[in-house]
Coordinates of N, CA, C and O in Angstrom, one line a residue:
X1 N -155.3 49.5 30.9 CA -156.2 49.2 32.0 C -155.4 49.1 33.3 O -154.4 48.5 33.3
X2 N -155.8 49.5 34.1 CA -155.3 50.3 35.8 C -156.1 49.3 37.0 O -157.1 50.0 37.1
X3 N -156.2 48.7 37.5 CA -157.3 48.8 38.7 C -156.7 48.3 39.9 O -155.7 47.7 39.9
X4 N -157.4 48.7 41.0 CA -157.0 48.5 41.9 C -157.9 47.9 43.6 O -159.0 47.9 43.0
X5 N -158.1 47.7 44.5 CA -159.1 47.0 45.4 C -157.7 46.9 46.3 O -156.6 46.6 46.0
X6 N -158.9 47.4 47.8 CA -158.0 47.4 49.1 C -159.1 46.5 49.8 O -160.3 46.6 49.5
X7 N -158.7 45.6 50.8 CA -158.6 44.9 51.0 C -158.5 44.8 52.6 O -157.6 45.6 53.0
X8 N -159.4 44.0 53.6 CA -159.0 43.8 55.3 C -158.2 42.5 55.2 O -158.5 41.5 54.6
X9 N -157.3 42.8 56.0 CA -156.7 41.4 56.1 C -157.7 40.3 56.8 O -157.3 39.5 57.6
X10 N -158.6 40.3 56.6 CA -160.1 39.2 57.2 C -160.3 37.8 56.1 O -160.9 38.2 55.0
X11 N -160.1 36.7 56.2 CA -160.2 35.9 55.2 C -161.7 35.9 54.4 O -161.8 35.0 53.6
X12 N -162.4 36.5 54.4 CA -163.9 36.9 54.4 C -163.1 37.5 52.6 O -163.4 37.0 51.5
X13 N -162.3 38.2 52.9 CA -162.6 39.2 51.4 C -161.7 38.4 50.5 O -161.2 39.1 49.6
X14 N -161.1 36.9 50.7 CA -160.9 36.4 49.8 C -162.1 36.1 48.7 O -161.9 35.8 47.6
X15 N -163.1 36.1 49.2 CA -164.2 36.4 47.9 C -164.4 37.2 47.4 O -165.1 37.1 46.4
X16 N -163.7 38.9 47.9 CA -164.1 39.8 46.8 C -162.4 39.8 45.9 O -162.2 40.3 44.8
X17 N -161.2 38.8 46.9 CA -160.1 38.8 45.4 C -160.7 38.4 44.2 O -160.5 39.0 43.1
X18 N -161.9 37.0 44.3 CA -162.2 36.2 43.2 C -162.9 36.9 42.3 O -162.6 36.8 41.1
X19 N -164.0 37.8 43.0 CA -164.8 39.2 41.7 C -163.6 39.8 41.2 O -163.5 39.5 40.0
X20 N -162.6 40.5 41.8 CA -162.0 41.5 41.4 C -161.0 40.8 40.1 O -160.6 41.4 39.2
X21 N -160.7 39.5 40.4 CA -159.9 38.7 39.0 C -161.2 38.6 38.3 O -161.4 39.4 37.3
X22 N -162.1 37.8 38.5 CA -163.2 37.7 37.3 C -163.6 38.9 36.8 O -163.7 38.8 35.6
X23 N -163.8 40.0 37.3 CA -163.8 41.2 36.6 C -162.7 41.7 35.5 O -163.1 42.2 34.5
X24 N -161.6 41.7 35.7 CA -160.8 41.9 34.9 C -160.7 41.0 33.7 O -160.8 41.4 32.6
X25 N -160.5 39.7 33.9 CA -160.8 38.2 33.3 C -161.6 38.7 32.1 O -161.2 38.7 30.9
X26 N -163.1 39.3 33.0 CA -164.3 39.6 31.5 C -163.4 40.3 30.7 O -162.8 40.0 29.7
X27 N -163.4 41.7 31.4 CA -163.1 42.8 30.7 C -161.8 42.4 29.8 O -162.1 42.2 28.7
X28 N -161.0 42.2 30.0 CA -159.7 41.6 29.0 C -160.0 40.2 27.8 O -159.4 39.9 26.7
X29 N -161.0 39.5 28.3 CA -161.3 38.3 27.6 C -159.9 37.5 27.7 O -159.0 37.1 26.9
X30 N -160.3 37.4 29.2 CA -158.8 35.8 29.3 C -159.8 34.3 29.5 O -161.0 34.1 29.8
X31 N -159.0 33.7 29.4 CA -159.7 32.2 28.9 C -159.6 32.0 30.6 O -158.8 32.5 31.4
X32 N -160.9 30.9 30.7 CA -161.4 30.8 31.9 C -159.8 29.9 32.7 O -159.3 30.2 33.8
X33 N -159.6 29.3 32.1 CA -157.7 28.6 32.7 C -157.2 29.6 33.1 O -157.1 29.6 34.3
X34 N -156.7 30.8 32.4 CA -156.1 31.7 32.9 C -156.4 32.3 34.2 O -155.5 32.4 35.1
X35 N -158.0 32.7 34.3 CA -158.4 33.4 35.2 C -158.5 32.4 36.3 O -158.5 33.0 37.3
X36 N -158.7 31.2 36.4 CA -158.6 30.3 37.3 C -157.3 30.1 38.1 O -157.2 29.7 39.3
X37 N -156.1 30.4 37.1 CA -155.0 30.2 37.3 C -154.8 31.5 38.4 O -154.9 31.4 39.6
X38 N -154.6 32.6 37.8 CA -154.4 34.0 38.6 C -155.4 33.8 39.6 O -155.0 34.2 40.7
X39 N -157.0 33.3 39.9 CA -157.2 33.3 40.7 C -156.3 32.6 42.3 O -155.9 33.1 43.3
X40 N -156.1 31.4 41.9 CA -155.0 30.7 43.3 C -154.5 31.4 43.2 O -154.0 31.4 44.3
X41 N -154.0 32.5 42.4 CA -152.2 32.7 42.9 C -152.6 33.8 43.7 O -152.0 34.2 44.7
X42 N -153.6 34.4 43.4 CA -153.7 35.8 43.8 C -154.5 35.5 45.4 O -154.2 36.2 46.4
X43 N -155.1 34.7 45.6 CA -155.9 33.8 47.2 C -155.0 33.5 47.3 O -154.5 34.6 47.6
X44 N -153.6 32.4 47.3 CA -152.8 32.1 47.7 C -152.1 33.0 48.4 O -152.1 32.9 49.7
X45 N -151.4 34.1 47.5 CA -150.5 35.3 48.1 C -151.8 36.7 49.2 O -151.4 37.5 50.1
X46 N -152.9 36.4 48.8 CA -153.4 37.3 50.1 C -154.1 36.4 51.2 O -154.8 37.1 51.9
X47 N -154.2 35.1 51.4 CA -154.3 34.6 52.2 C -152.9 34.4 53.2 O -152.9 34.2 54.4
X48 N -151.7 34.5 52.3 CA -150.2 34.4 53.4 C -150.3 35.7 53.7 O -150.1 35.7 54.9
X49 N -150.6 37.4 53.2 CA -150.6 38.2 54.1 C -151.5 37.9 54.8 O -150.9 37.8 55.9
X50 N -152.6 37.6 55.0 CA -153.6 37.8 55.9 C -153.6 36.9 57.4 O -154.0 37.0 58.5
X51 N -152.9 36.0 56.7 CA -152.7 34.9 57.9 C -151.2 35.0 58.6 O -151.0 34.4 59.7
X52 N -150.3 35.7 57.9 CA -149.0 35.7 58.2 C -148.1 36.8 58.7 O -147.3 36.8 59.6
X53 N -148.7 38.4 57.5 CA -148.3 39.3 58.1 C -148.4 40.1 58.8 O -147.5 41.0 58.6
X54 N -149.5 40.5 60.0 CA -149.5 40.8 61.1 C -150.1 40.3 62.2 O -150.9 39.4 61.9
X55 N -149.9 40.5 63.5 CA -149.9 40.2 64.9 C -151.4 39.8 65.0 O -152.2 40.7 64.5
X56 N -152.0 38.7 65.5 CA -153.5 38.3 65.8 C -154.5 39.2 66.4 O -154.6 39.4 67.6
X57 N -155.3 39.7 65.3 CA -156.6 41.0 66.2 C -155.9 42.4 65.4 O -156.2 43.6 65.8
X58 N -155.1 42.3 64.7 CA -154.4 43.6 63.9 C -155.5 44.0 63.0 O -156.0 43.0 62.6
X59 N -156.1 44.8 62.6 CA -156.8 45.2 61.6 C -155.8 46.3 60.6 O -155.2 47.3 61.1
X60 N -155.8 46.0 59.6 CA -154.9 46.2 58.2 C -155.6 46.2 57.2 O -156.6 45.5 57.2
X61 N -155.4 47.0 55.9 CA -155.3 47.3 54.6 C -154.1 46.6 53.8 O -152.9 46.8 54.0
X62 N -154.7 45.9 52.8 CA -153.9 44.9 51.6 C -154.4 45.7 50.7 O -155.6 46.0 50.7
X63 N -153.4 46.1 49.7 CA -153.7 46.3 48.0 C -153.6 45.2 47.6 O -153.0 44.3 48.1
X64 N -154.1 45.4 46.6 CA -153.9 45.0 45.4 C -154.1 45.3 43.7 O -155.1 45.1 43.0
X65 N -153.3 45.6 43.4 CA -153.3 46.6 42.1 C -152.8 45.6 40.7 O -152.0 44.7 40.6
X66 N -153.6 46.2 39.7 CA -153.7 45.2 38.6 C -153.4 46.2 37.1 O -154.2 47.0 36.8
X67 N -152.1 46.1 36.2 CA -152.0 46.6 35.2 C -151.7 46.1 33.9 O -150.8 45.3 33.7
X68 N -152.6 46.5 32.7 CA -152.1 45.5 31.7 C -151.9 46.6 30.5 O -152.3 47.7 30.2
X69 N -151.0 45.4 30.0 CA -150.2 46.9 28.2 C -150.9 45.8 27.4 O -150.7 45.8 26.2
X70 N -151.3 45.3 27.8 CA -152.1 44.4 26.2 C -151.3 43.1 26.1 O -151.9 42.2 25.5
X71 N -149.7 42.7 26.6 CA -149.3 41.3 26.3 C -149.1 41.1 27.4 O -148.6 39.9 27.5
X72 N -149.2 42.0 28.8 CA -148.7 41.3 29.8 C -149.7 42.1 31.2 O -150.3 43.1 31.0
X73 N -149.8 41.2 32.5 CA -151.0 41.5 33.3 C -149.7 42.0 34.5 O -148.6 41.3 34.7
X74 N -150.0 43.0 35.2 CA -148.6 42.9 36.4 C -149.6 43.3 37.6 O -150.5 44.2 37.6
X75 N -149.2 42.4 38.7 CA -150.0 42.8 39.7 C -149.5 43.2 40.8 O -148.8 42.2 41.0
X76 N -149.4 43.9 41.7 CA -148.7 44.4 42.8 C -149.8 44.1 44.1 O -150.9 44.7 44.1
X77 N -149.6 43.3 44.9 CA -149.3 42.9 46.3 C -149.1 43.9 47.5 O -148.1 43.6 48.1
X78 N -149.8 44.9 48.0 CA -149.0 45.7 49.2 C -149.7 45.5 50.3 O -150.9 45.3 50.3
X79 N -148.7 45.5 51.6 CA -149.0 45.9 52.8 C -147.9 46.0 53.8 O -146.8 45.6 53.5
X80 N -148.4 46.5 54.9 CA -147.4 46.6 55.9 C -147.0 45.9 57.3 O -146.8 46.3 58.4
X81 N -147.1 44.6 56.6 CA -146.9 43.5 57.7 C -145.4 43.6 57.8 O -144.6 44.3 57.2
X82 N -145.2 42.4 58.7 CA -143.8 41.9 58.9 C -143.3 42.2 57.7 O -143.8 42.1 56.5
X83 N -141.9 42.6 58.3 CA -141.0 42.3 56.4 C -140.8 40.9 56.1 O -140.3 40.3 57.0
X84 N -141.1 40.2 54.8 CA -141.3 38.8 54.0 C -141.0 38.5 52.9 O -142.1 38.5 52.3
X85 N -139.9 38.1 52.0 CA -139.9 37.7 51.3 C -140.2 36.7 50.7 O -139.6 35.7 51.1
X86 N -141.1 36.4 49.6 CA -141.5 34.8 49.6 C -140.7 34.1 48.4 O -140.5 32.9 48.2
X87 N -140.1 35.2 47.7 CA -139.1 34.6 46.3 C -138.2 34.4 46.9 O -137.3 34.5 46.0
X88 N -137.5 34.1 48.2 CA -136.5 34.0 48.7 C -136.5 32.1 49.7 O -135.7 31.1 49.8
X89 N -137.8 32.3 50.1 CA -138.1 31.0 50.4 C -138.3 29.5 49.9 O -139.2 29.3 49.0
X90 N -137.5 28.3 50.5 CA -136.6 27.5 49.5 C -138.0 26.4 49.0 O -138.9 26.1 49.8
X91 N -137.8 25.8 47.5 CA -139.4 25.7 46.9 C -139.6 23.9 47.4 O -138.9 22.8 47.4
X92 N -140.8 24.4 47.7 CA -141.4 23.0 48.7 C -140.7 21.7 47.9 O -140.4 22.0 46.7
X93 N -140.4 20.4 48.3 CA -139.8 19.3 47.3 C -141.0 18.8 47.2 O -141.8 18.6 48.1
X94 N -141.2 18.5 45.9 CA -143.0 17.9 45.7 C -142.3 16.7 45.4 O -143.1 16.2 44.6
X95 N -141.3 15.7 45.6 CA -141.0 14.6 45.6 C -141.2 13.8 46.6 O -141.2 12.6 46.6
X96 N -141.5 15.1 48.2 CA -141.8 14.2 49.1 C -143.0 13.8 49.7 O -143.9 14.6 49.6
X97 N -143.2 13.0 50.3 CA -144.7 12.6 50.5 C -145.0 13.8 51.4 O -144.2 14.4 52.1
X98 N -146.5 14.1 51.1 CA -146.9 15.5 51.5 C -146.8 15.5 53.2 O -146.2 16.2 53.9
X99 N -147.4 14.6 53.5 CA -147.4 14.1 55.1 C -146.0 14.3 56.1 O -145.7 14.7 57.2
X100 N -145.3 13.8 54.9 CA -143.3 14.1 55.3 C -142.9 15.4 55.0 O -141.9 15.7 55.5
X101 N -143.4 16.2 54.2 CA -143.1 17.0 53.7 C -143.0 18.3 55.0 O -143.8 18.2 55.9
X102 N -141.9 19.5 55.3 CA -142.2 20.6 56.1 C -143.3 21.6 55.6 O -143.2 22.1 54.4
X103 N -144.2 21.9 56.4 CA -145.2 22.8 56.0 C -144.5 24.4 55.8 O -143.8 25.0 56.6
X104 N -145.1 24.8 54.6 CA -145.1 26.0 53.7 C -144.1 25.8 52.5 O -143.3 24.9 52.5
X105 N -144.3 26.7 51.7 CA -143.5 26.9 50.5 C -144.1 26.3 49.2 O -143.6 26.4 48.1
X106 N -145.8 25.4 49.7 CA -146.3 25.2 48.1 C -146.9 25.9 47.3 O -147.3 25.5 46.2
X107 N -147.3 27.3 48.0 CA -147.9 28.2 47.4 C -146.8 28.8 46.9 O -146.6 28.4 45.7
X108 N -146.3 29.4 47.1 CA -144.6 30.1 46.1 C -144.6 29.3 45.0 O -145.0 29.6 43.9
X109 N -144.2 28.1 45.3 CA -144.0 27.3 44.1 C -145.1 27.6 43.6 O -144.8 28.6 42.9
X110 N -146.4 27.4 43.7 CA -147.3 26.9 42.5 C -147.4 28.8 41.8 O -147.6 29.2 40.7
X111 N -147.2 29.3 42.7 CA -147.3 31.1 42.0 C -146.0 31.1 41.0 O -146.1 31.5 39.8
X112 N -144.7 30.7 41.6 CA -144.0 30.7 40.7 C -144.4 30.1 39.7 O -145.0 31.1 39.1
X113 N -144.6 28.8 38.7 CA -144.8 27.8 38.3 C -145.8 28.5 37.6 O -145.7 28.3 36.4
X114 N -146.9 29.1 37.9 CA -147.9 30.1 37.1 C -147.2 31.4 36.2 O -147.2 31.7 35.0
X115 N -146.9 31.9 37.2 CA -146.7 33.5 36.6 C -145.0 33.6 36.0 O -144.0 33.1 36.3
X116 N -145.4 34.3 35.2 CA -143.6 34.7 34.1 C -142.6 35.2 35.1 O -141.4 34.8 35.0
X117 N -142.9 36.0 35.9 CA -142.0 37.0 37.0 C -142.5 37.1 37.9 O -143.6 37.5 38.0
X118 N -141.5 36.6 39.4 CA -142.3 37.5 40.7 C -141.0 38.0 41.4 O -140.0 37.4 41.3
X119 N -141.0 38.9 41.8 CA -140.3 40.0 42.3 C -141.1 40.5 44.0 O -142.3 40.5 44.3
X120 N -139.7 41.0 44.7 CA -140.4 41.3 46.2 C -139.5 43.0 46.3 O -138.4 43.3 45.8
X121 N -140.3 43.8 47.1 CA -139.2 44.7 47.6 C -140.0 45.0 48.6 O -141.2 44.8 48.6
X122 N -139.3 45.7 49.5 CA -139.7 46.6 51.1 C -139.1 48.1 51.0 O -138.0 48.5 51.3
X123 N -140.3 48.6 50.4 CA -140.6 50.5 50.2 C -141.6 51.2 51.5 O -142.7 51.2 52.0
X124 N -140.3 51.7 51.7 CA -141.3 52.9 52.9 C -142.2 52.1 53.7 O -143.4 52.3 53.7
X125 N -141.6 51.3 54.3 CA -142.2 50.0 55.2 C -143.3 49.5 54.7 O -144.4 49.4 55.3
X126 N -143.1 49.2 53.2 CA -144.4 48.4 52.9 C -143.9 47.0 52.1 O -143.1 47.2 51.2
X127 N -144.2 46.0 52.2 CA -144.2 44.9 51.0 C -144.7 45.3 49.9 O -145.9 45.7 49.8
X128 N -143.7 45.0 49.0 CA -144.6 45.0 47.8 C -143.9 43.6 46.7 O -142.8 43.4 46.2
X129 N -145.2 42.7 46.6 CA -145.0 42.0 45.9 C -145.6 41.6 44.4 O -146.7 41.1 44.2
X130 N -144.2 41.9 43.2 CA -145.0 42.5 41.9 C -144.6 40.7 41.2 O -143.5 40.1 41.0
X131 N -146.1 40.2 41.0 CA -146.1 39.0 40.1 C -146.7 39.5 38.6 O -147.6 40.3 38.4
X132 N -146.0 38.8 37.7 CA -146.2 39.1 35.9 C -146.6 38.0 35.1 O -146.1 36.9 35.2
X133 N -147.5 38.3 34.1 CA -148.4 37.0 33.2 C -148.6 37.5 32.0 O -149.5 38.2 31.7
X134 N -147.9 37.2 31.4 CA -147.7 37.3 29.7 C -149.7 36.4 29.4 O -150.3 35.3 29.6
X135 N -150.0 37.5 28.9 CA -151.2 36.6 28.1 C -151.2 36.9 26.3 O -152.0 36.3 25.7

């Protein structure tokens, strides 16, 4: 199974990421945890493009591409914002009081902390960020 959904960087079409995981969810028969799970991660990581990687009033195209071999889900991330690595950025201290805490880096974590593999590269000026889930 293959699929794929493009995407305006407009926080609006974080409701169509939530169809496009519940869709697959059905079709694969993943337990509703799972699909709850990949849902944050997947709003998480296209809410930081949307809000992060291009210039205010930019209108853009985000993929997002979804592949599964039967034990494992791989999802690929694209667009052509700023170049960003987010596996590179250092993981929020959840020891500290959130108020004290510097803002960003708990979404990484919590994607980390979800998914088996995340990986980043910059191809032909595009991001691409591939996260993996063993189901």
């Amino acid at each position: 199974m293959k699929k794929e959904i493009k995407l305006k960087n407009q926080v609006g079409e974080l409701e169509r990421v939530a169809t496009f995981i519940e869709e697959i969810s059905e079709e694969l028969g993943l337990s509703m945890e799972l699909q709850m799970n990949l849902n944050l991660v997947m709003e998480e990581m296209v809410s930081n493009v949307i809000f992060y990687a291009y210039p205010e009033g930019t209108d853009a195209e985000i993929g997002l591409m979804v592949e599964s071999s039967g034990k494992e889900l791989t999802f690929v991330l694209s667009d052509q914002g700023r170049e960003f690595d987010p596996t590179l950025k250092e993981d929020a201290d959840i020891d500290v009081n959130p108020i004290d805490r510097e803002i960003g880096g708990m979404g990484i974590l919590i994607v980390k902390n979800i998914m088996n593999k995340v990986t980043y590269q910059r191809l032909d000026g595009k991001n691409l960020l591939t996260m993996k889930k063993e189901i």
